Short mmCIF file of C-alpha atoms in Angstrom, two decimals:
data_model
loop_
_atom_site.label_atom_id
_atom_site.label_comp_id
_atom_site.label_asym_id
_atom_site.label_seq_id
_atom_site.Cartn_x
_atom_site.Cartn_y
_atom_site.Cartn_z
CA GLY A 1 -9.61 0.63 -21.87
CA GLU A 2 -10.34 -3.02 -21.68
CA ASN A 3 -7.34 -4.29 -23.56
CA VAL A 4 -3.78 -3.06 -23.93
CA GLU A 5 -1.24 -5.01 -25.97
CA GLN A 6 2.44 -4.38 -25.35
CA HIS A 7 5.47 -5.32 -27.43
CA PRO A 8 8.13 -6.55 -27.21
CA SER A 9 8.07 -8.71 -24.09
CA THR A 10 11.86 -8.52 -23.76
CA LEU A 11 14.35 -6.03 -25.15
CA SER A 12 18.12 -6.08 -24.87
CA VAL A 13 20.16 -3.06 -25.95
CA GLN A 14 23.71 -1.86 -25.58
CA GLU A 15 24.37 1.04 -23.27
CA GLY A 16 23.94 4.28 -25.17
CA ASP A 17 21.49 2.85 -27.69
CA SER A 18 17.80 3.75 -27.87
CA ALA A 19 14.90 1.56 -26.79
CA VAL A 20 11.33 1.69 -28.03
CA ILE A 21 8.33 -0.06 -26.47
CA LYS A 22 4.95 0.03 -28.16
CA CYS A 23 1.42 -0.40 -26.86
CA THR A 24 -1.89 -0.69 -28.66
CA TYR A 25 -5.23 0.05 -27.04
CA SER A 26 -8.75 -0.76 -28.11
CA ASP A 27 -11.01 1.85 -26.49
CA SER A 28 -11.27 4.89 -28.75
CA ALA A 29 -12.51 6.91 -25.77
CA SER A 30 -9.23 6.44 -23.90
CA ASN A 31 -7.53 9.76 -23.28
CA TYR A 32 -4.74 9.20 -20.76
CA PHE A 33 -1.75 6.87 -21.11
CA PRO A 34 0.80 6.44 -18.31
CA TRP A 35 4.00 4.42 -18.30
CA TYR A 36 5.37 2.68 -15.23
CA LYS A 37 8.84 1.37 -14.49
CA GLN A 38 9.27 -1.51 -12.07
CA GLU A 39 12.76 -2.42 -10.92
CA LEU A 40 13.35 -5.86 -9.48
CA GLY A 41 11.67 -6.16 -6.10
CA LYS A 42 10.37 -2.61 -6.17
CA ARG A 43 7.02 -0.91 -6.69
CA PRO A 44 5.85 0.28 -10.12
CA GLN A 45 6.73 3.96 -10.50
CA LEU A 46 5.09 6.43 -12.84
CA ILE A 47 7.78 7.74 -15.18
CA ILE A 48 5.82 9.63 -17.79
CA ASP A 49 2.26 10.03 -19.01
CA ILE A 50 0.51 11.60 -21.96
CA ARG A 51 -2.96 12.97 -22.52
CA SER A 52 -4.80 12.52 -25.76
CA ASN A 53 -4.71 16.18 -26.68
CA VAL A 54 -0.96 16.03 -27.39
CA GLY A 55 1.04 13.82 -29.71
CA GLU A 56 4.36 13.74 -27.86
CA LYS A 57 5.79 14.48 -24.44
CA LYS A 58 9.45 14.47 -23.38
CA ASP A 59 11.20 14.34 -20.04
CA GLN A 60 14.98 14.28 -20.38
CA ARG A 61 15.91 10.93 -21.94
CA ILE A 62 12.39 9.53 -22.08
CA ALA A 63 9.55 10.45 -24.39
CA VAL A 64 6.12 9.13 -25.18
CA THR A 65 4.34 9.46 -28.51
CA LEU A 66 0.65 8.93 -29.18
CA ASN A 67 -1.07 8.06 -32.43
CA LYS A 68 -4.80 8.27 -31.78
CA THR A 69 -5.76 7.23 -35.29
CA ALA A 70 -3.84 4.00 -35.04
CA LYS A 71 -4.60 3.66 -31.31
CA HIS A 72 -1.05 3.14 -30.22
CA PHE A 73 1.43 4.89 -27.98
CA SER A 74 5.13 4.29 -27.55
CA LEU A 75 7.84 4.84 -24.95
CA HIS A 76 11.21 5.99 -26.25
CA ILE A 77 14.34 5.89 -24.10
CA THR A 78 17.46 7.47 -25.58
CA GLU A 79 21.09 7.07 -24.46
CA THR A 80 20.16 4.06 -22.34
CA GLN A 81 22.06 3.40 -19.13
CA PRO A 82 22.33 0.24 -17.01
CA GLU A 83 19.97 1.80 -14.43
CA ASP A 84 17.25 1.83 -17.11
CA SER A 85 17.13 -1.97 -16.81
CA ALA A 86 13.67 -2.80 -15.46
CA VAL A 87 10.22 -3.96 -16.51
CA TYR A 88 8.17 -1.25 -18.18
CA PHE A 89 4.36 -1.28 -18.25
CA CYS A 90 2.03 0.80 -20.33
CA ALA A 91 -1.46 1.41 -19.00
CA ASP A 92 -4.86 2.73 -19.92
CA PRO A 93 -7.62 3.84 -17.54
CA LEU A 94 -10.38 1.34 -17.05
CA PRO A 95 -13.74 2.61 -18.31
CA LEU A 96 -16.33 3.64 -15.74
CA THR A 97 -13.69 4.12 -13.04
CA GLY A 98 -13.32 7.85 -13.43
CA ARG A 99 -9.76 7.04 -14.51
CA ARG A 100 -9.01 5.92 -10.95
CA ALA A 101 -7.97 2.38 -11.97
CA LEU A 102 -5.82 1.05 -14.80
CA THR A 103 -5.51 -1.86 -17.14
CA PHE A 104 -1.90 -2.72 -17.84
CA GLY A 105 0.03 -4.09 -20.74
CA SER A 106 1.89 -7.35 -20.20
CA GLY A 107 5.21 -5.60 -19.56
CA THR A 108 8.55 -5.30 -21.35
CA ARG A 109 11.72 -6.45 -19.66
CA LEU A 110 14.47 -4.07 -20.75
CA GLN A 111 18.07 -5.14 -20.26
CA VAL A 112 20.77 -2.56 -20.91
CA GLN A 113 24.13 -4.20 -21.47
CA PRO A 114 27.10 -2.16 -20.24
CA LYS B 1 4.67 13.38 2.04
CA ALA B 2 4.80 9.71 2.96
CA GLY B 3 4.14 7.32 0.12
CA VAL B 4 1.59 4.54 -0.11
CA THR B 5 2.21 2.08 2.70
CA GLN B 6 1.27 -1.59 2.55
CA THR B 7 1.46 -4.07 5.39
CA PRO B 8 2.59 -6.70 5.89
CA ARG B 9 5.43 -6.88 3.37
CA TYR B 10 5.48 -10.68 3.31
CA LEU B 11 2.91 -13.26 4.30
CA ILE B 12 2.90 -17.05 4.27
CA LYS B 13 -0.40 -18.89 4.57
CA THR B 14 -1.72 -22.36 3.91
CA ARG B 15 -4.56 -23.39 1.66
CA GLY B 16 -7.99 -22.77 3.11
CA GLN B 17 -6.90 -19.95 5.39
CA GLN B 18 -7.92 -16.34 4.95
CA VAL B 19 -5.77 -13.25 4.85
CA THR B 20 -6.20 -9.49 5.27
CA LEU B 21 -3.88 -6.98 3.65
CA SER B 22 -3.70 -3.30 4.51
CA CYS B 23 -3.04 -0.19 2.44
CA SER B 24 -2.59 3.38 3.67
CA PRO B 25 -2.82 5.89 0.83
CA ILE B 26 -0.89 9.10 0.43
CA SER B 27 -2.40 11.80 2.60
CA GLY B 28 -5.20 13.54 0.73
CA HIS B 29 -5.76 10.73 -1.76
CA ARG B 30 -9.30 9.39 -1.61
CA SER B 31 -9.12 6.61 -4.16
CA VAL B 32 -7.45 3.26 -3.59
CA SER B 33 -7.21 0.51 -6.17
CA TRP B 34 -5.82 -3.00 -5.77
CA TYR B 35 -3.91 -5.17 -8.24
CA GLN B 36 -2.61 -8.72 -8.32
CA GLN B 37 0.79 -9.23 -9.92
CA THR B 38 1.96 -12.68 -11.02
CA PRO B 39 4.69 -13.71 -13.47
CA GLY B 40 2.14 -15.37 -15.74
CA GLN B 41 -0.75 -12.89 -15.66
CA GLY B 42 1.01 -9.60 -15.14
CA LEU B 43 -0.78 -6.79 -13.32
CA GLN B 44 -4.50 -7.39 -12.98
CA PHE B 45 -7.09 -5.05 -11.52
CA LEU B 46 -8.93 -6.35 -8.46
CA PHE B 47 -11.13 -3.48 -7.25
CA GLU B 48 -11.25 0.23 -6.63
CA TYR B 49 -12.60 2.24 -3.72
CA PHE B 50 -13.52 5.88 -3.54
CA SER B 51 -15.14 7.58 -0.55
CA GLU B 52 -15.59 4.26 1.30
CA THR B 53 -17.51 2.67 -1.58
CA GLN B 54 -16.38 -0.01 -3.97
CA ARG B 55 -16.79 1.61 -7.36
CA ASN B 56 -15.43 -1.10 -9.63
CA LYS B 57 -14.40 -4.72 -9.44
CA GLY B 58 -12.22 -6.79 -11.71
CA ASN B 59 -12.76 -10.33 -12.86
CA PHE B 60 -11.91 -12.15 -9.64
CA PRO B 61 -14.01 -14.60 -7.59
CA GLY B 62 -16.04 -13.52 -4.61
CA ARG B 63 -13.32 -14.83 -2.28
CA PHE B 64 -11.59 -11.52 -2.94
CA SER B 65 -13.18 -8.61 -1.13
CA GLY B 66 -12.19 -5.30 0.34
CA ARG B 67 -13.27 -2.20 2.09
CA GLN B 68 -12.26 1.39 2.65
CA PHE B 69 -12.44 3.35 5.85
CA SER B 70 -13.32 6.98 6.46
CA ASN B 71 -9.62 7.91 6.58
CA SER B 72 -9.21 6.36 3.09
CA ARG B 73 -7.17 3.43 4.38
CA SER B 74 -8.18 0.23 2.65
CA GLU B 75 -8.03 -3.47 3.36
CA MET B 76 -8.46 -6.43 1.09
CA ASN B 77 -9.39 -9.89 2.23
CA VAL B 78 -8.97 -13.22 0.54
CA SER B 79 -10.87 -16.14 2.02
CA THR B 80 -10.34 -19.86 1.47
CA LEU B 81 -6.89 -19.35 0.01
CA GLU B 82 -5.80 -21.39 -2.99
CA LEU B 83 -2.28 -22.08 -4.25
CA GLY B 84 -2.98 -19.86 -7.25
CA ASP B 85 -3.52 -16.87 -4.98
CA SER B 86 0.23 -16.67 -4.43
CA ALA B 87 1.16 -13.28 -5.85
CA LEU B 88 2.33 -9.78 -5.13
CA TYR B 89 -0.66 -7.66 -4.14
CA LEU B 90 -0.23 -4.00 -4.91
CA CYS B 91 -2.38 -1.10 -3.95
CA ALA B 92 -2.32 2.34 -5.49
CA SER B 93 -3.76 5.62 -4.38
CA SER B 94 -4.60 8.39 -6.76
CA VAL B 95 -5.20 12.09 -6.92
CA GLY B 96 -6.95 14.01 -9.63
CA THR B 97 -5.12 16.74 -11.54
CA ASP B 98 -7.08 18.64 -14.18
CA GLY B 99 -9.51 15.73 -14.46
CA PHE B 100 -6.81 13.07 -14.78
CA GLU B 101 -5.79 10.67 -12.03
CA LYS B 102 -2.15 9.81 -11.34
CA LEU B 103 -1.73 6.50 -9.54
CA PHE B 104 1.04 5.90 -7.02
CA PHE B 105 1.83 2.38 -5.88
CA GLY B 106 2.83 0.86 -2.59
CA SER B 107 5.62 -1.70 -2.32
CA GLY B 108 3.12 -4.52 -2.17
CA THR B 109 2.45 -7.56 -0.01
CA GLN B 110 4.06 -10.77 -1.23
CA LEU B 111 1.63 -13.57 -0.40
CA SER B 112 2.75 -17.17 -0.54
CA VAL B 113 0.14 -19.90 -0.19
CA LEU B 114 1.50 -23.33 0.72
#
């Protein structure tokens, strides 16, 4: 898609609480939504992704939900731990790239307080 | 499998100079895309290469260019450097799975323009 909006820009939670990050996209043809985690000084790493033919996907403590009607998808982290502290980016494939390139949200800095 | 490798890790240049950055994709990956990461602008798409051809280009001036070799390794070049070009430059290689591409990032090249 051309535009992905991400909220909030910063999020502080207590260890053990849940965290939710939400992204809104504009291209109704978008059908693949990855999430990346970037720790300080490290590369962005793919943590979970979802395709448009499913509404939810889980992997241990993280899950992603997709609402195609509203054009938004969310990252849910349960039982947060200090090592979850990082910047999280949602993304959407750029049109006409065969899904080989991404447009990113502005990022959410998650701080998990011990 | 070795991950995406970017060299050099750090680079310091002065205004007006040019610079070349290198990216070696994961073995078997044929697509390489490049991104500029800055605190103010986030992660922005520069260009994408597949089978030695530039397939897509982001909204950057012509001073930014790149190429891809037959072994899928890619280089990007920035000519006539400006202070605003200071950023972390990330490349990603991708592989298709069931029609969807998963992107894997290198550690980046931190460019400082003085």
